[in-house]
Amino acid sequence: MRMAELSEESGVPVATIRYYLREGLVPAGEHTSPNQARYNAGHVRRLKLVRALLEVGGLSITEVRRVVQAIASEAPTLDILDVAHTSLITSKAEGSEEDRAWALSVLEQTAERVGWVLVPDDKSTQALIGLLCTFRTIGHDAMLGDLERYARLAAQMAELDLAALRTPTTPESIVERAIVGTVLGDALFSALRRLAQQNEAKRLYGAE
Amino acid sequence: MRMAELSEESGVPVATIRYYLREGLVPAGEHTSPNQARYNAGHVRRLKLVRALLEVGGLSITEVRRVVQAIASEAPTLDILDVAHTSLITSKAEGSEEDRAWALSVLEQTAERVGWVLVPDDKSTQALIGLLCTFRTIGHDAMLGDLERYARLAAQMAELDLAALRTPTTPESIVERAIVGTVLGDALFSALRRLAQQNEAKRLYGAE
């Protein structure tokens, strides 16, 4: 199909598609003449994915590019999953040295109880350390009393997440699904959590 | 304390504090002269909270203002929790009419099995409908096969979330904690989920 049709099929304006092409978020079409290229169903799919990551997932153009490169790469599954999971983590070095030491020891205890291997330099560990320091800075570290229970729920969820990836499918889509599951899955679970909180709040406070 | 000290205590630059004051994110100080105001420990706490909501929670200035107004309001607990939980939901009317009808029926079935009351016009229901439509648009609706199990995990988590709020404390902080729990709690759980996914991926693919 030509550009005009690609735009209609995907619902993305032509100028936006050209921008995504320049930014490397969508692969180039097959050139049929110096000024004309042909696109296929793969381009339509990719455009919808890019839109979802930007608009629903709230990723930046740079993050989407990193994610799209992971989809295109042919590394072993574990490496690709690692990119999918960690390319989306943004962590800042929050907290004083003392706070960070406290956060690491809290995490180490939790990981040991839940049976996780904790790699201190890892991006996800660093992100968690930063978050724990933030809770402490604003004086809400008492809320972390249930950290182990939340970690156990996260472990149950990760089992569901990874099981969903194992359903046989095309080789490309295991990575794509890992990313969709990570970006949109977080948004979906947050929304489910809101609904659950509302129901629980009604149950607890509804008769007040 | 004066402005300079407030800045030092909170770690927030003076110009930024003035901006937050103008935007109504931080309550005004007590004026001791036309050009001078005095601030207290409450202002330090509030500044740290605002920073965390903006930087870690990724909220906009407008969202932080809404949240801060909820903290200051004196409505009954259930109403305040409702504001805390729904003021942070952004939902767009995604999807065609047919997709939305499909999403609503998926949600209704899930809610019935999990024992939730579903209010179709509710913001969190609308957010979920939009998200389910996005999964469908990008061709990943097969991932929703486990929706009920995720919903059950969300229900367990909501129990922990609400139980944490019931610990006796100052009246102001039940709302503040609801908001911290919602905004930072989502970020924290996402980070825990990443760590859990990495551990689960290593368990499944580590020997490849």
Short mmCIF file of C-alpha atoms in Angstrom, two decimals:
data_model
loop_
_atom_site.label_atom_id
_atom_site.label_comp_id
_atom_site.label_asym_id
_atom_site.label_seq_id
_atom_site.Cartn_x
_atom_site.Cartn_y
_atom_site.Cartn_z
CA MET A 1 0.00 0.00 0.00
CA ARG A 2 1.04 3.62 -0.46
CA MET A 3 1.52 6.29 2.21
CA ALA A 4 -2.06 7.60 1.93
CA GLU A 5 -3.49 4.14 2.45
CA LEU A 6 -1.09 3.39 5.30
CA SER A 7 -2.34 6.54 7.00
CA GLU A 8 -5.95 5.54 6.55
CA GLU A 9 -5.42 1.95 7.70
CA SER A 10 -3.49 2.94 10.82
CA GLY A 11 -5.39 6.11 11.66
CA VAL A 12 -2.10 8.01 11.92
CA PRO A 13 -1.75 11.28 9.90
CA VAL A 14 0.78 11.28 7.04
CA ALA A 15 2.95 13.99 8.62
CA THR A 16 3.16 11.96 11.83
CA ILE A 17 4.10 8.79 9.93
CA ARG A 18 6.90 10.71 8.19
CA TYR A 19 8.12 11.90 11.58
CA TYR A 20 8.13 8.34 12.97
CA LEU A 21 10.03 7.17 9.85
CA ARG A 22 12.68 9.87 10.34
CA GLU A 23 12.97 8.98 14.03
CA GLY A 24 13.42 5.30 13.20
CA LEU A 25 10.30 4.13 15.06
CA VAL A 26 8.85 2.55 11.93
CA PRO A 27 10.93 0.69 9.31
CA ALA A 28 11.25 2.31 5.88
CA GLY A 29 8.93 1.12 3.13
CA GLU A 30 10.11 -0.66 0.00
CA HIS A 31 11.06 1.98 -2.56
CA THR A 32 9.28 1.60 -5.88
CA SER A 33 10.65 4.88 -7.25
CA PRO A 34 12.85 7.63 -5.74
CA ASN A 35 9.77 9.38 -4.36
CA GLN A 36 7.47 6.52 -3.66
CA ALA A 37 7.53 3.63 -1.24
CA ARG A 38 5.26 0.70 -0.61
CA TYR A 39 4.13 -0.35 2.88
CA ASN A 40 2.53 -3.51 4.19
CA ALA A 41 0.44 -4.86 7.06
CA GLY A 42 3.57 -4.97 9.24
CA HIS A 43 3.82 -1.20 8.99
CA VAL A 44 0.20 -0.80 10.07
CA ARG A 45 0.81 -3.01 13.11
CA ARG A 46 4.00 -1.18 14.00
CA LEU A 47 2.30 2.22 13.75
CA LYS A 48 -0.46 1.12 16.12
CA LEU A 49 2.12 -0.24 18.54
CA VAL A 50 4.15 2.99 18.45
CA ARG A 51 1.00 5.04 19.09
CA ALA A 52 0.03 2.86 22.04
CA LEU A 53 3.49 3.07 23.58
CA LEU A 54 3.58 6.85 23.20
CA GLU A 55 0.01 7.66 24.20
CA VAL A 56 -1.07 4.96 26.60
CA GLY A 57 2.32 3.89 27.90
CA GLY A 58 3.53 7.48 28.14
CA LEU A 59 6.97 6.62 26.72
CA SER A 60 9.20 9.22 25.09
CA ILE A 61 10.30 9.01 21.44
CA THR A 62 13.75 7.89 22.65
CA GLU A 63 12.27 5.12 24.79
CA VAL A 64 10.08 3.90 21.95
CA ARG A 65 13.15 3.80 19.67
CA ARG A 66 15.03 1.68 22.21
CA VAL A 67 12.07 -0.66 22.53
CA VAL A 68 11.66 -0.96 18.75
CA GLN A 69 15.36 -1.79 18.42
CA ALA A 70 14.93 -4.55 20.99
CA ILE A 71 12.03 -5.93 18.94
CA ALA A 72 14.25 -6.00 15.82
CA SER A 73 17.29 -7.57 17.51
CA GLU A 74 18.00 -11.27 17.35
CA ALA A 75 19.66 -11.80 20.70
CA PRO A 76 18.79 -14.82 22.93
CA THR A 77 15.43 -14.66 24.70
CA LEU A 78 16.80 -13.88 28.15
CA ASP A 79 18.87 -10.95 26.83
CA ILE A 80 15.95 -9.54 24.86
CA LEU A 81 13.61 -9.84 27.84
CA ASP A 82 16.23 -8.05 29.87
CA VAL A 83 16.23 -5.16 27.40
CA ALA A 84 12.44 -5.11 27.32
CA HIS A 85 12.21 -5.03 31.09
CA THR A 86 15.04 -2.68 31.89
CA SER A 87 14.87 -0.23 28.97
CA LEU A 88 11.68 1.06 30.53
CA ILE A 89 13.08 1.66 33.98
CA THR A 90 14.12 5.19 34.78
CA SER A 91 15.96 5.48 38.02
CA LYS A 92 17.60 8.47 39.56
CA ALA A 93 20.21 8.36 42.26
CA GLU A 94 17.84 9.54 44.99
CA GLY A 95 18.71 9.69 48.64
CA SER A 96 21.70 10.25 50.86
CA GLU A 97 24.34 7.58 51.30
CA GLU A 98 22.78 6.53 54.61
CA ASP A 99 19.29 6.33 53.08
CA ARG A 100 20.56 4.24 50.19
CA ALA A 101 22.35 1.83 52.52
CA TRP A 102 19.11 1.47 54.51
CA ALA A 103 17.09 0.90 51.31
CA LEU A 104 19.52 -1.75 50.07
CA SER A 105 19.34 -3.65 53.35
CA VAL A 106 15.51 -3.51 53.30
CA LEU A 107 15.56 -4.89 49.76
CA GLU A 108 18.11 -7.58 50.59
CA GLN A 109 15.97 -8.86 53.45
CA THR A 110 12.87 -8.84 51.26
CA ALA A 111 14.63 -10.59 48.38
CA GLU A 112 15.98 -13.27 50.69
CA ARG A 113 12.54 -14.02 52.12
CA VAL A 114 10.89 -14.09 48.71
CA GLY A 115 13.74 -16.10 47.17
CA TRP A 116 14.97 -13.54 44.65
CA VAL A 117 18.55 -12.97 43.56
CA LEU A 118 19.32 -9.31 44.08
CA VAL A 119 22.02 -7.71 41.92
CA PRO A 120 22.79 -4.38 43.63
CA ASP A 121 24.07 -2.62 40.47
CA ASP A 122 21.10 -3.75 38.43
CA LYS A 123 18.81 -1.06 37.01
CA SER A 124 15.71 -2.46 38.67
CA THR A 125 17.44 -2.73 42.04
CA GLN A 126 18.67 0.86 41.66
CA ALA A 127 15.15 2.01 40.76
CA LEU A 128 13.78 0.30 43.87
CA ILE A 129 16.47 1.83 46.07
CA GLY A 130 15.56 5.29 44.71
CA LEU A 131 11.86 4.71 45.37
CA LEU A 132 12.42 3.46 48.91
CA CYS A 133 14.54 6.56 49.59
CA THR A 134 11.70 8.76 48.30
CA PHE A 135 9.23 7.12 50.68
CA ARG A 136 11.67 7.77 53.49
CA THR A 137 12.38 11.38 52.47
CA ILE A 138 8.71 12.31 52.56
CA GLY A 139 8.24 10.52 55.88
CA HIS A 140 6.10 7.65 54.59
CA ASP A 141 8.50 4.76 55.10
CA ALA A 142 6.06 3.15 57.55
CA MET A 143 4.08 2.23 54.41
CA LEU A 144 6.89 -0.14 53.48
CA GLY A 145 5.97 -2.48 56.34
CA ASP A 146 4.11 -4.65 53.86
CA LEU A 147 6.91 -4.66 51.28
CA GLU A 148 7.37 -8.41 51.53
CA ARG A 149 3.67 -9.05 50.85
CA TYR A 150 3.76 -6.75 47.84
CA ALA A 151 6.87 -8.56 46.65
CA ARG A 152 5.06 -11.89 46.92
CA LEU A 153 2.18 -10.51 44.84
CA ALA A 154 4.74 -9.24 42.31
CA ALA A 155 6.24 -12.73 42.16
CA GLN A 156 2.82 -14.27 41.46
CA MET A 157 2.22 -11.66 38.79
CA ALA A 158 5.61 -12.24 37.15
CA GLU A 159 4.68 -15.92 36.85
CA LEU A 160 1.52 -14.95 34.96
CA ASP A 161 3.50 -12.44 32.87
CA LEU A 162 6.12 -14.93 31.80
CA ALA A 163 3.65 -17.76 31.26
CA ALA A 164 1.74 -15.53 28.84
CA LEU A 165 4.94 -15.05 26.85
CA ARG A 166 5.52 -18.77 26.46
CA THR A 167 2.41 -19.44 24.41
CA PRO A 168 3.83 -20.48 21.00
CA THR A 169 3.82 -17.63 18.48
CA THR A 170 5.99 -16.01 15.85
CA PRO A 171 9.58 -15.37 17.02
CA GLU A 172 9.24 -11.59 16.70
CA SER A 173 6.25 -11.34 18.90
CA ILE A 174 7.73 -12.78 22.12
CA VAL A 175 9.69 -9.52 22.46
CA GLU A 176 6.83 -7.40 21.28
CA ARG A 177 4.56 -9.08 23.80
CA ALA A 178 7.13 -8.64 26.55
CA ILE A 179 7.11 -4.92 25.82
CA VAL A 180 3.37 -4.58 25.44
CA GLY A 181 2.95 -6.59 28.62
CA THR A 182 5.41 -4.37 30.43
CA VAL A 183 4.24 -0.95 29.25
CA LEU A 184 0.53 -1.48 28.81
CA GLY A 185 0.45 -4.22 31.44
CA ASP A 186 1.56 -1.74 34.10
CA ALA A 187 -1.12 0.72 33.02
CA LEU A 188 -3.72 -2.05 32.99
CA PHE A 189 -2.76 -3.30 36.41
CA SER A 190 -2.76 0.22 37.87
CA ALA A 191 -6.31 0.68 36.58
CA LEU A 192 -7.37 -2.69 38.04
CA ARG A 193 -5.80 -1.67 41.34
CA ARG A 194 -7.85 1.59 41.34
CA LEU A 195 -11.05 -0.36 40.76
CA ALA A 196 -10.14 -2.84 43.47
CA GLN A 197 -9.31 0.00 45.88
CA GLN A 198 -12.67 1.63 45.23
CA ASN A 199 -14.47 -1.62 45.92
CA GLU A 200 -12.43 -2.24 49.05
CA ALA A 201 -12.99 1.35 50.24
CA LYS A 202 -16.74 0.99 49.75
CA ARG A 203 -16.68 -2.25 51.68
CA LEU A 204 -14.75 -0.64 54.56
CA TYR A 205 -16.21 2.87 54.64
CA GLY A 206 -19.45 2.58 52.67
CA ALA A 207 -21.61 2.33 55.80
CA GLU A 208 -20.07 5.42 57.46
CA MET B 1 11.90 29.70 59.44
CA ARG B 2 12.48 32.08 56.55
CA MET B 3 12.49 31.32 52.83
CA ALA B 4 16.26 30.72 52.67
CA GLU B 5 16.09 28.19 55.48
CA LEU B 6 13.00 26.52 53.99
CA SER B 7 14.96 26.09 50.77
CA GLU B 8 17.90 24.56 52.60
CA GLU B 9 15.76 22.24 54.75
CA SER B 10 13.72 20.96 51.81
CA GLY B 11 16.47 20.94 49.21
CA VAL B 12 14.20 22.89 46.82
CA PRO B 13 15.62 26.10 45.23
CA VAL B 14 14.00 29.39 46.29
CA ALA B 15 12.78 30.21 42.76
CA THR B 16 11.07 26.83 42.58
CA ILE B 17 9.41 27.31 45.99
CA ARG B 18 8.06 30.68 44.80
CA TYR B 19 6.68 28.97 41.71
CA TYR B 20 4.98 26.27 43.80
CA LEU B 21 3.50 28.99 46.06
CA ARG B 22 2.09 30.86 43.04
CA GLU B 23 0.65 27.61 41.66
CA GLY B 24 -0.99 26.82 44.98
CA LEU B 25 0.93 23.57 45.57
CA VAL B 26 2.30 24.79 48.88
CA PRO B 27 0.30 26.89 51.39
CA ALA B 28 1.42 30.49 51.92
CA GLY B 29 3.65 31.26 54.88
CA GLU B 30 2.60 33.42 57.80
CA HIS B 31 3.36 37.03 56.86
CA THR B 32 5.53 38.82 59.41
CA SER B 33 5.92 41.93 57.22
CA PRO B 34 4.68 42.79 53.70
CA ASN B 35 7.81 41.28 52.17
CA GLN B 36 8.59 38.55 54.61
CA ALA B 37 6.87 35.31 55.57
CA ARG B 38 7.62 32.59 58.06
CA TYR B 39 7.43 28.89 57.23
CA ASN B 40 7.32 25.78 59.37
CA ALA B 41 8.01 22.05 59.33
CA GLY B 42 4.66 21.50 57.55
CA HIS B 43 5.98 23.47 54.61
CA VAL B 44 9.13 21.36 54.46
CA ARG B 45 7.05 18.17 54.43
CA ARG B 46 4.72 19.53 51.78
CA LEU B 47 7.62 20.59 49.53
CA LYS B 48 9.13 17.12 49.71
CA LEU B 49 5.75 15.58 48.90
CA VAL B 50 5.21 17.89 45.91
CA ARG B 51 8.69 17.04 44.59
CA ALA B 52 8.05 13.33 44.93
CA LEU B 53 4.68 13.56 43.17
CA LEU B 54 6.17 15.58 40.31
CA GLU B 55 9.45 13.75 39.87
CA VAL B 56 8.84 10.20 40.94
CA GLY B 57 5.10 10.01 40.35
CA GLY B 58 5.37 11.88 37.05
CA LEU B 59 2.27 13.99 37.80
CA SER B 60 1.68 17.35 36.13
CA ILE B 61 1.40 20.63 38.09
CA THR B 62 -2.38 20.51 37.58
CA GLU B 63 -2.61 16.97 38.94
CA VAL B 64 -0.51 17.84 41.97
CA ARG B 65 -2.79 20.82 42.64
CA ARG B 66 -5.87 18.57 42.54
CA VAL B 67 -4.18 16.12 44.88
CA VAL B 68 -3.11 18.85 47.30
CA GLN B 69 -6.65 20.20 47.36
CA ALA B 70 -7.92 16.73 48.24
CA ILE B 71 -5.43 16.62 51.12
CA ALA B 72 -6.75 19.95 52.43
CA SER B 73 -10.46 19.08 52.08
CA GLU B 74 -12.50 17.84 55.00
CA ALA B 75 -14.93 15.58 53.19
CA PRO B 76 -15.81 12.10 54.58
CA THR B 77 -13.13 9.43 54.19
CA LEU B 78 -14.81 7.52 51.35
CA ASP B 79 -15.23 10.72 49.27
CA ILE B 80 -11.65 11.79 49.86
CA LEU B 81 -10.32 8.36 48.97
CA ASP B 82 -12.41 8.55 45.84
CA VAL B 83 -10.75 11.82 44.87
CA ALA B 84 -7.33 10.43 45.71
CA HIS B 85 -7.91 7.34 43.61
CA THR B 86 -9.69 8.87 40.65
CA SER B 87 -7.95 12.24 40.34
CA LEU B 88 -4.93 10.33 39.13
CA ILE B 89 -6.70 8.37 36.43
CA THR B 90 -6.40 9.73 32.94
CA SER B 91 -8.64 7.99 30.49
CA LYS B 92 -9.27 8.73 26.87
CA ALA B 93 -12.26 7.53 24.89
CA GLU B 94 -10.26 4.95 22.93
CA GLY B 95 -11.73 2.43 20.57
CA SER B 96 -14.70 2.04 18.26
CA GLU B 97 -18.22 1.53 19.59
CA GLU B 98 -17.93 -2.20 18.94
CA ASP B 99 -14.56 -2.42 20.71
CA ARG B 100 -15.91 -0.54 23.72
CA ALA B 101 -18.94 -2.80 23.97
CA TRP B 102 -16.61 -5.81 23.86
CA ALA B 103 -14.35 -4.30 26.54
CA LEU B 104 -17.29 -3.54 28.82
CA SER B 105 -18.59 -7.10 28.58
CA VAL B 106 -15.10 -8.49 29.32
CA LEU B 107 -14.93 -6.25 32.38
CA GLU B 108 -18.43 -7.13 33.53
CA GLN B 109 -17.64 -10.82 33.44
CA THR B 110 -14.38 -10.26 35.31
CA ALA B 111 -16.02 -8.06 37.93
CA GLU B 112 -18.78 -10.59 38.50
CA ARG B 113 -16.31 -13.42 39.05
CA VAL B 114 -14.12 -11.36 41.36
CA GLY B 115 -17.12 -9.90 43.21
CA TRP B 116 -16.65 -6.25 42.28
CA VAL B 117 -19.39 -3.72 41.68
CA LEU B 118 -18.76 -2.19 38.26
CA VAL B 119 -20.10 1.32 37.60
CA PRO B 120 -19.84 1.74 33.79
CA ASP B 121 -19.61 5.57 33.85
CA ASP B 122 -16.96 5.55 36.54
CA LYS B 123 -13.54 6.97 35.66
CA SER B 124 -11.67 3.80 36.56
CA THR B 125 -14.06 1.67 34.52
CA GLN B 126 -13.67 4.05 31.59
CA ALA B 127 -9.88 3.91 31.93
CA LEU B 128 -10.00 0.11 31.88
CA ILE B 129 -12.29 0.08 28.84
CA GLY B 130 -9.83 2.36 27.00
CA LEU B 131 -6.89 0.13 27.92
CA LEU B 132 -8.63 -3.06 26.84
CA CYS B 133 -9.46 -1.38 23.51
CA THR B 134 -5.79 -0.47 23.06
CA PHE B 135 -4.74 -4.08 23.62
CA ARG B 136 -7.27 -5.10 20.98
CA THR B 137 -6.26 -2.38 18.48
CA ILE B 138 -2.64 -3.49 18.48
CA GLY B 139 -3.64 -7.14 18.19
CA HIS B 140 -2.59 -8.23 21.68
CA ASP B 141 -5.98 -9.00 23.20
CA ALA B 142 -4.96 -12.64 23.65
CA MET B 143 -2.88 -11.32 26.56
CA LEU B 144 -6.11 -10.54 28.38
CA GLY B 145 -6.83 -14.25 28.87
CA ASP B 146 -5.48 -13.94 32.40
CA LEU B 147 -7.42 -10.77 33.23
CA GLU B 148 -9.36 -12.47 36.01
CA ARG B 149 -6.17 -13.66 37.70
CA TYR B 150 -4.67 -10.17 37.51
CA ALA B 151 -7.91 -8.80 38.94
CA ARG B 152 -7.65 -11.24 41.87
CA LEU B 153 -4.08 -10.06 42.53
CA ALA B 154 -5.33 -6.46 42.35
CA ALA B 155 -8.01 -7.32 44.92
CA GLN B 156 -5.40 -8.77 47.29
CA MET B 157 -3.27 -5.70 46.80
CA ALA B 158 -6.16 -3.33 47.45
CA GLU B 159 -6.70 -5.10 50.77
CA LEU B 160 -3.08 -4.39 51.73
CA ASP B 161 -3.40 -0.81 50.42
CA LEU B 162 -6.49 -0.03 52.47
CA ALA B 163 -5.28 -1.84 55.56
CA ALA B 164 -2.16 0.36 55.52
CA LEU B 165 -4.41 3.42 55.55
CA ARG B 166 -6.27 2.29 58.65
CA THR B 167 -3.28 2.43 60.95
CA PRO B 168 -4.19 5.25 63.35
CA THR B 169 -2.51 8.51 62.49
CA THR B 170 -3.23 12.24 62.18
CA PRO B 171 -6.46 12.97 60.27
CA GLU B 172 -4.62 14.79 57.49
CA SER B 173 -2.36 11.96 56.69
CA ILE B 174 -4.96 9.33 55.77
CA VAL B 175 -5.52 11.26 52.54
CA GLU B 176 -1.87 12.03 52.10
CA ARG B 177 -1.05 8.37 52.56
CA ALA B 178 -3.79 7.38 50.11
CA ILE B 179 -2.16 9.62 47.54
CA VAL B 180 1.39 8.60 48.28
CA GLY B 181 0.26 4.99 48.22
CA THR B 182 -1.44 5.50 44.89
CA VAL B 183 1.20 7.52 43.06
CA LEU B 184 4.41 6.16 44.53
CA GLY B 185 2.81 2.80 45.29
CA ASP B 186 2.22 2.22 41.58
CA ALA B 187 5.83 3.13 40.79
CA LEU B 188 7.06 0.89 43.59
CA PHE B 189 4.97 -2.05 42.50
CA SER B 190 6.05 -1.64 38.86
CA ALA B 191 9.66 -1.78 39.99
CA LEU B 192 8.98 -4.88 42.12
CA ARG B 193 7.26 -6.46 39.12
CA ARG B 194 10.36 -5.81 36.95
CA LEU B 195 12.59 -7.46 39.54
CA ALA B 196 10.21 -10.40 39.83
CA GLN B 197 10.07 -10.74 36.04
CA GLN B 198 13.86 -10.79 35.82
CA ASN B 199 14.04 -13.51 38.45
CA GLU B 200 11.30 -15.52 36.76
CA ALA B 201 12.96 -15.08 33.33
CA LYS B 202 16.29 -16.31 34.73
CA ARG B 203 14.53 -19.30 36.25
CA LEU B 204 12.84 -20.14 32.93
CA TYR B 205 15.51 -19.20 30.40
CA GLY B 206 18.71 -19.03 32.42
CA ALA B 207 19.85 -22.50 31.39
CA GLU B 208 19.33 -21.93 27.65
#
